[in-house]
CSV table of C-alpha atoms and ligand atoms in Angstrom, one decimal:
chain,number,residue,atom,x,y,z
A,1,UNK,CA,27.8,-45.4,15.6
A,2,UNK,CA,24.6,-45.3,17.4
A,3,UNK,CA,22.3,-42.5,16.3
A,4,UNK,CA,20.2,-43.2,19.3
A,5,UNK,CA,22.7,-43.2,22.2
A,6,UNK,CA,21.9,-41.0,25.1
A,7,UNK,CA,24.3,-42.6,27.4
A,8,UNK,CA,25.4,-40.3,30.2
A,9,UNK,CA,23.1,-37.5,29.3
A,10,UNK,CA,21.1,-35.8,32.1
A,11,UNK,CA,17.2,-35.9,31.5
A,12,UNK,CA,14.8,-33.9,33.6
A,13,UNK,CA,11.4,-35.3,33.2
A,14,UNK,CA,8.6,-33.3,35.0
A,15,UNK,CA,5.9,-35.2,36.7
A,16,UNK,CA,7.9,-38.5,36.7
A,17,UNK,CA,6.9,-40.2,39.9
A,18,UNK,CA,4.3,-42.2,37.9
A,19,UNK,CA,2.2,-42.4,34.7
A,20,UNK,CA,3.4,-41.4,31.3
A,21,UNK,CA,6.2,-39.3,32.8
A,22,UNK,CA,7.4,-42.3,34.5
A,23,UNK,CA,7.3,-44.6,31.6
A,24,UNK,CA,9.1,-42.2,29.2
A,25,UNK,CA,11.9,-41.5,32.1
A,26,UNK,CA,12.1,-45.3,32.4
A,27,UNK,CA,12.7,-45.6,28.6
A,28,UNK,CA,15.5,-42.8,28.6
A,29,UNK,CA,17.1,-44.5,31.8
A,30,UNK,CA,17.3,-47.9,30.4
A,31,UNK,CA,19.0,-46.3,27.4
A,32,UNK,CA,21.7,-45.0,29.7
A,33,UNK,CA,20.5,-41.3,30.8
A,34,UNK,CA,20.6,-40.0,34.2
A,35,UNK,CA,17.0,-39.3,35.2
A,36,UNK,CA,16.1,-36.4,37.2
A,37,UNK,CA,12.8,-37.2,38.9
A,38,UNK,CA,10.4,-34.6,39.8
A,39,UNK,CA,7.0,-34.4,41.3
A,40,UNK,CA,5.3,-32.0,43.8
A,41,UNK,CA,3.0,-34.2,45.9
A,42,UNK,CA,5.4,-35.4,48.5
A,43,UNK,CA,9.0,-36.3,49.1
A,44,UNK,CA,8.0,-39.8,50.0
A,45,UNK,CA,6.5,-40.1,46.6
A,46,UNK,CA,9.7,-39.0,45.1
A,47,UNK,CA,11.7,-41.3,47.2
A,48,UNK,CA,9.7,-44.3,46.3
A,49,UNK,CA,9.8,-43.5,42.7
A,50,UNK,CA,13.7,-43.0,42.7
A,51,UNK,CA,13.9,-46.3,44.5
A,52,UNK,CA,11.8,-48.0,41.5
A,53,UNK,CA,14.2,-46.6,38.9
A,54,UNK,CA,17.2,-47.5,40.8
A,55,UNK,CA,15.7,-51.1,41.2
A,56,UNK,CA,15.7,-51.2,37.2
A,57,UNK,CA,19.3,-50.1,37.1
A,58,UNK,CA,18.8,-46.7,36.2
A,59,UNK,CA,20.6,-43.7,37.6
A,60,UNK,CA,18.0,-41.5,39.0
A,61,UNK,CA,17.8,-38.5,41.5
A,62,UNK,CA,15.0,-36.8,43.0
A,63,UNK,CA,14.0,-33.1,43.2
A,64,UNK,CA,10.5,-32.1,44.6
A,65,UNK,CA,9.5,-28.7,43.1
A,66,UNK,CA,6.5,-26.9,41.8
A,67,UNK,CA,6.7,-26.4,38.1
A,68,UNK,CA,4.1,-23.4,38.2
A,69,UNK,CA,6.3,-21.5,40.7
A,70,UNK,CA,9.0,-19.5,38.7
A,71,UNK,CA,11.2,-18.7,42.0
A,72,UNK,CA,11.2,-22.6,42.9
A,73,UNK,CA,11.9,-23.8,39.5
A,74,UNK,CA,14.9,-21.3,38.9
A,75,UNK,CA,16.3,-22.4,42.4
A,76,UNK,CA,15.7,-26.2,41.6
A,77,UNK,CA,17.5,-25.9,38.0
A,78,UNK,CA,20.3,-24.0,39.6
A,79,UNK,CA,20.6,-26.8,42.2
A,80,UNK,CA,20.1,-29.7,39.6
A,81,UNK,CA,22.8,-28.4,37.4
A,82,UNK,CA,25.3,-27.9,40.2
A,83,UNK,CA,24.5,-31.4,41.9
A,84,UNK,CA,23.8,-33.6,38.8
A,85,UNK,CA,25.2,-31.7,36.0
A,86,UNK,CA,23.9,-29.6,32.8
A,87,UNK,CA,20.5,-30.7,31.6
A,88,UNK,CA,20.7,-32.0,28.0
A,89,UNK,CA,17.0,-33.2,27.9
A,90,UNK,CA,14.1,-31.7,29.3
A,91,UNK,CA,10.7,-33.3,29.2
A,92,UNK,CA,7.8,-31.2,30.0
A,93,UNK,CA,5.3,-33.7,31.1
A,94,UNK,CA,3.8,-32.6,34.4
A,95,UNK,CA,0.1,-31.9,33.8
A,96,UNK,CA,-3.5,-32.0,35.3
A,97,UNK,CA,-6.9,-32.6,33.9
A,98,UNK,CA,-10.4,-31.5,35.3
A,99,UNK,CA,-13.3,-33.1,33.8
A,100,UNK,CA,-16.1,-30.5,34.0
A,101,UNK,CA,-18.3,-29.2,31.4
A,102,UNK,CA,-17.3,-25.8,30.4
A,103,UNK,CA,-20.6,-24.0,31.1
A,104,UNK,CA,-20.0,-25.2,34.9
A,105,UNK,CA,-16.5,-24.6,35.1
A,106,UNK,CA,-15.2,-22.0,37.6
A,107,UNK,CA,-12.6,-19.6,36.1
A,108,UNK,CA,-10.2,-20.4,38.8
A,109,UNK,CA,-10.3,-24.0,37.9
A,110,UNK,CA,-9.8,-23.4,34.2
A,111,UNK,CA,-6.8,-20.9,35.0
A,112,UNK,CA,-5.3,-23.8,37.3
A,113,UNK,CA,-5.2,-26.2,34.2
A,114,UNK,CA,-3.7,-23.7,31.8
A,115,UNK,CA,-1.4,-22.6,34.6
A,116,UNK,CA,0.1,-26.2,35.1
A,117,UNK,CA,-0.4,-27.7,31.5
A,118,UNK,CA,0.9,-24.6,29.5
A,119,UNK,CA,2.4,-21.8,31.7
A,120,UNK,CA,4.5,-24.5,33.4
A,121,UNK,CA,6.3,-25.7,30.3
A,122,UNK,CA,7.2,-22.2,29.5
A,123,UNK,CA,8.6,-21.6,33.0
A,124,UNK,CA,10.6,-24.7,33.1
A,125,UNK,CA,11.9,-24.2,29.6
A,126,UNK,CA,12.7,-20.7,30.1
A,127,UNK,CA,15.1,-21.7,33.0
A,128,UNK,CA,16.6,-24.5,31.5
A,129,UNK,CA,17.2,-23.3,27.8
A,130,UNK,CA,19.7,-20.6,29.1
A,131,UNK,CA,22.3,-23.3,29.7
A,132,UNK,CA,21.6,-25.1,26.6
A,133,UNK,CA,22.1,-22.0,24.7
A,134,UNK,CA,25.6,-21.4,26.3
A,135,UNK,CA,26.4,-25.3,25.5
A,136,UNK,CA,25.0,-25.0,22.1
A,137,UNK,CA,22.8,-28.4,22.5
A,138,UNK,CA,19.7,-29.3,24.1
A,139,UNK,CA,16.3,-31.4,23.6
A,140,UNK,CA,13.1,-30.1,24.9
A,141,UNK,CA,9.9,-32.2,24.5
A,142,UNK,CA,6.4,-30.9,25.4
A,143,UNK,CA,3.9,-33.6,26.1
A,144,UNK,CA,1.0,-32.8,24.2
A,145,UNK,CA,-2.4,-34.8,23.9
A,146,UNK,CA,-5.2,-36.0,21.6
A,147,UNK,CA,-6.8,-33.0,23.0
A,148,UNK,CA,-4.0,-30.8,21.2
A,149,UNK,CA,-6.1,-31.6,18.0
A,150,UNK,CA,-9.6,-32.7,19.1
A,151,UNK,CA,-12.3,-31.7,21.2
A,152,UNK,CA,-14.2,-33.7,23.9
A,153,UNK,CA,-16.8,-33.1,26.4
A,154,UNK,CA,-15.8,-31.9,29.6
A,155,UNK,CA,-11.9,-31.4,28.8
A,156,UNK,CA,-12.1,-27.8,27.4
A,157,UNK,CA,-9.6,-26.2,29.7
A,158,UNK,CA,-7.2,-29.2,29.3
A,159,UNK,CA,-7.7,-29.1,25.4
A,160,UNK,CA,-7.3,-25.3,25.4
A,161,UNK,CA,-4.1,-25.6,27.2
A,162,UNK,CA,-2.8,-28.6,25.3
A,163,UNK,CA,-3.7,-27.1,22.0
A,164,UNK,CA,-1.7,-23.9,23.1
A,165,UNK,CA,1.2,-26.2,23.9
A,166,UNK,CA,1.7,-27.1,20.2
A,167,UNK,CA,2.1,-23.6,19.2
A,168,UNK,CA,4.4,-23.0,22.3
A,169,UNK,CA,6.3,-25.7,20.8
A,170,UNK,CA,6.5,-24.3,17.5
A,171,UNK,CA,7.7,-20.9,19.0
A,172,UNK,CA,10.2,-22.2,21.1
A,173,UNK,CA,11.7,-24.3,17.8
A,174,UNK,CA,11.3,-21.1,16.1
A,175,UNK,CA,13.6,-19.0,18.6
A,176,UNK,CA,16.0,-21.8,19.8
A,177,UNK,CA,16.6,-24.1,16.8
A,178,UNK,CA,19.7,-21.7,15.8
A,179,UNK,CA,21.2,-22.5,19.1
A,180,UNK,CA,21.2,-26.2,18.3
A,181,UNK,CA,18.2,-26.9,20.4
A,182,UNK,CA,15.4,-29.1,19.1
A,183,UNK,CA,12.1,-28.6,20.6
A,184,UNK,CA,9.3,-31.0,19.8
A,185,UNK,CA,6.3,-32.6,21.1
A,186,UNK,CA,5.0,-36.0,21.8
A,187,UNK,CA,1.1,-36.5,21.6
A,188,UNK,CA,0.0,-39.5,23.5
A,189,UNK,CA,-3.1,-40.9,22.4
A,190,UNK,CA,-5.2,-42.9,25.1
A,191,UNK,CA,-3.0,-44.8,27.5
A,192,UNK,CA,-3.7,-46.9,30.4
A,193,UNK,CA,-2.6,-44.7,33.4
A,194,UNK,CA,-3.9,-43.4,36.5
A,195,UNK,CA,-5.2,-40.3,34.8
A,196,UNK,CA,-7.5,-42.2,32.7
A,197,UNK,CA,-8.4,-44.8,35.3
A,198,UNK,CA,-11.7,-43.1,36.1
A,199,UNK,CA,-12.9,-43.4,32.2
A,200,UNK,CA,-11.2,-46.8,31.5
A,201,UNK,CA,-13.0,-49.1,34.1
A,202,UNK,CA,-14.7,-52.2,32.6
A,203,UNK,CA,-18.2,-51.6,31.6
A,204,UNK,CA,-17.8,-47.7,31.4
A,205,UNK,CA,-19.2,-46.6,28.0
A,206,UNK,CA,-16.0,-44.6,27.3
A,207,UNK,CA,-13.8,-47.7,27.9
A,208,UNK,CA,-15.5,-49.5,24.7
A,209,UNK,CA,-15.6,-45.9,22.8
A,210,UNK,CA,-12.2,-45.6,23.0
A,211,UNK,CA,-11.3,-49.1,21.8
A,212,UNK,CA,-13.7,-48.8,18.9
A,213,UNK,CA,-12.1,-45.3,18.0
A,214,UNK,CA,-8.6,-46.6,18.0
A,215,UNK,CA,-7.5,-48.2,14.8
A,216,UNK,CA,-4.9,-50.4,16.9
A,217,UNK,CA,-8.2,-51.2,18.8
A,218,UNK,CA,-6.6,-51.0,22.4
A,219,UNK,CA,-5.5,-48.4,25.0
A,220,UNK,CA,-1.8,-47.9,24.6
A,221,UNK,CA,0.8,-49.6,27.0
A,222,UNK,CA,2.9,-46.6,28.5
A,223,UNK,CA,6.1,-48.4,27.5
A,224,UNK,CA,5.1,-47.8,23.8
A,225,UNK,CA,6.1,-44.0,24.3
A,226,UNK,CA,9.7,-44.8,25.0
A,227,UNK,CA,11.0,-45.1,21.3
A,228,UNK,CA,9.6,-41.6,20.6
A,229,UNK,CA,11.1,-40.2,23.7
A,230,UNK,CA,14.3,-41.6,22.8
A,231,UNK,CA,14.2,-40.6,19.2
A,232,UNK,CA,13.4,-37.1,20.3
A,233,UNK,CA,16.2,-36.9,23.0
A,234,UNK,CA,19.0,-38.3,20.7
A,235,UNK,CA,21.1,-37.1,17.9
A,236,UNK,CA,18.7,-39.0,15.6
A,237,UNK,CA,16.5,-35.9,15.8
A,238,UNK,CA,19.2,-33.3,15.3
A,239,UNK,CA,17.2,-31.7,12.3
A,240,UNK,CA,13.7,-32.2,13.6
A,241,UNK,CA,12.1,-29.0,15.0
A,242,UNK,CA,8.9,-28.2,16.1
A,243,UNK,CA,7.1,-31.4,15.2
A,244,UNK,CA,4.5,-33.3,17.1
A,245,UNK,CA,5.0,-36.9,17.1
A,246,UNK,CA,1.5,-38.3,17.7
A,247,UNK,CA,1.8,-41.8,19.2
A,248,UNK,CA,-1.8,-42.8,19.4
A,249,UNK,CA,-2.5,-46.2,17.6
A,250,UNK,CA,-4.0,-44.0,14.6
A,251,UNK,CA,-6.7,-42.2,16.3
A,252,UNK,CA,-5.7,-38.9,14.4
A,253,UNK,CA,-5.7,-40.7,11.3
A,254,UNK,CA,-9.2,-41.5,11.0
A,255,UNK,CA,-12.9,-40.4,11.8
A,256,UNK,CA,-13.7,-43.6,13.4
A,257,UNK,CA,-16.3,-46.3,12.6
A,258,UNK,CA,-19.7,-47.2,13.8
A,259,UNK,CA,-19.7,-49.4,17.0
A,260,UNK,CA,-20.8,-52.5,15.1
A,261,UNK,CA,-17.9,-52.7,12.5
B,1,GCO,C1,-9.7,-37.5,28.6
B,1,GCO,C2,-8.3,-38.3,28.6
B,1,GCO,C3,-7.5,-37.6,27.8
B,1,GCO,C4,-6.2,-38.0,27.8
B,1,GCO,C5,-5.2,-37.7,26.8
B,1,GCO,C6,-5.4,-38.0,25.5
B,1,GCO,O1,-10.4,-37.3,29.6
B,1,GCO,O2,-10.3,-37.5,27.4
B,1,GCO,O3,-8.0,-38.1,30.1
B,1,GCO,O4,-7.5,-35.9,28.1
B,1,GCO,O5,-5.6,-38.1,29.1
B,1,GCO,O6,-4.4,-36.5,27.1
B,1,GCO,O7,-4.4,-37.7,24.7
B,2,CA,CA1,4.2,-52.1,30.8
């Protein structure tokens, strides 16, 4: 008996052509799940990502659609379920960030961030959960952030959206747990990805700040998220509802320390 067995499950991971989405999807794929790869920048990027998954021995199929467009999401989910099979696992990972001080931020920019990072997980979940309800089984994982709990200069819109995503997770869990659908979140700390590349460059004060602020004293390796993703996708988490599993090297456990300690 393997509590963590997800062999043969179908997992849709939004924004899985690169970054943390790709790392988590990779982890689920190596554990035996079929990965539905999603992105919206170009078909080429999806094809390249699918080829990369396949090279690692993962069963992967690609679907390009915009997670913020309800009509496109609805069509894509129907197509995926017809062509690949019922979606057992949904990871709402696709997201964007804009680093602009709030007092200088255009309302349209703010709305764009909330639209992708908060409204879209609602849209995709809404169209995936109906099938899960009929089948009386499902796993939904919303990708939260350190900014679900903490503020930081310039990322106010992102923080507002990621904070909202925690409450969306709890409310999805509240409404759907009785259908044997577990909705939880993963809150990544600071990981070395293209998203953090601009603030991670050697010599950048933020690079040093993060290493000092993190008890584990390093940026996370994206592969470190696979365990949390597998746990929340498998039978091992069948009575875990509305929880956010922070994978952060201890950031949220501490106030930090002076830079000379
Ligand atoms: C930033 C970072 C964060 C991280 C991550 C932290 O500018 O502070 O980009 O927003 O991406 O979400 O958990
Ligand atoms: Ca790695």
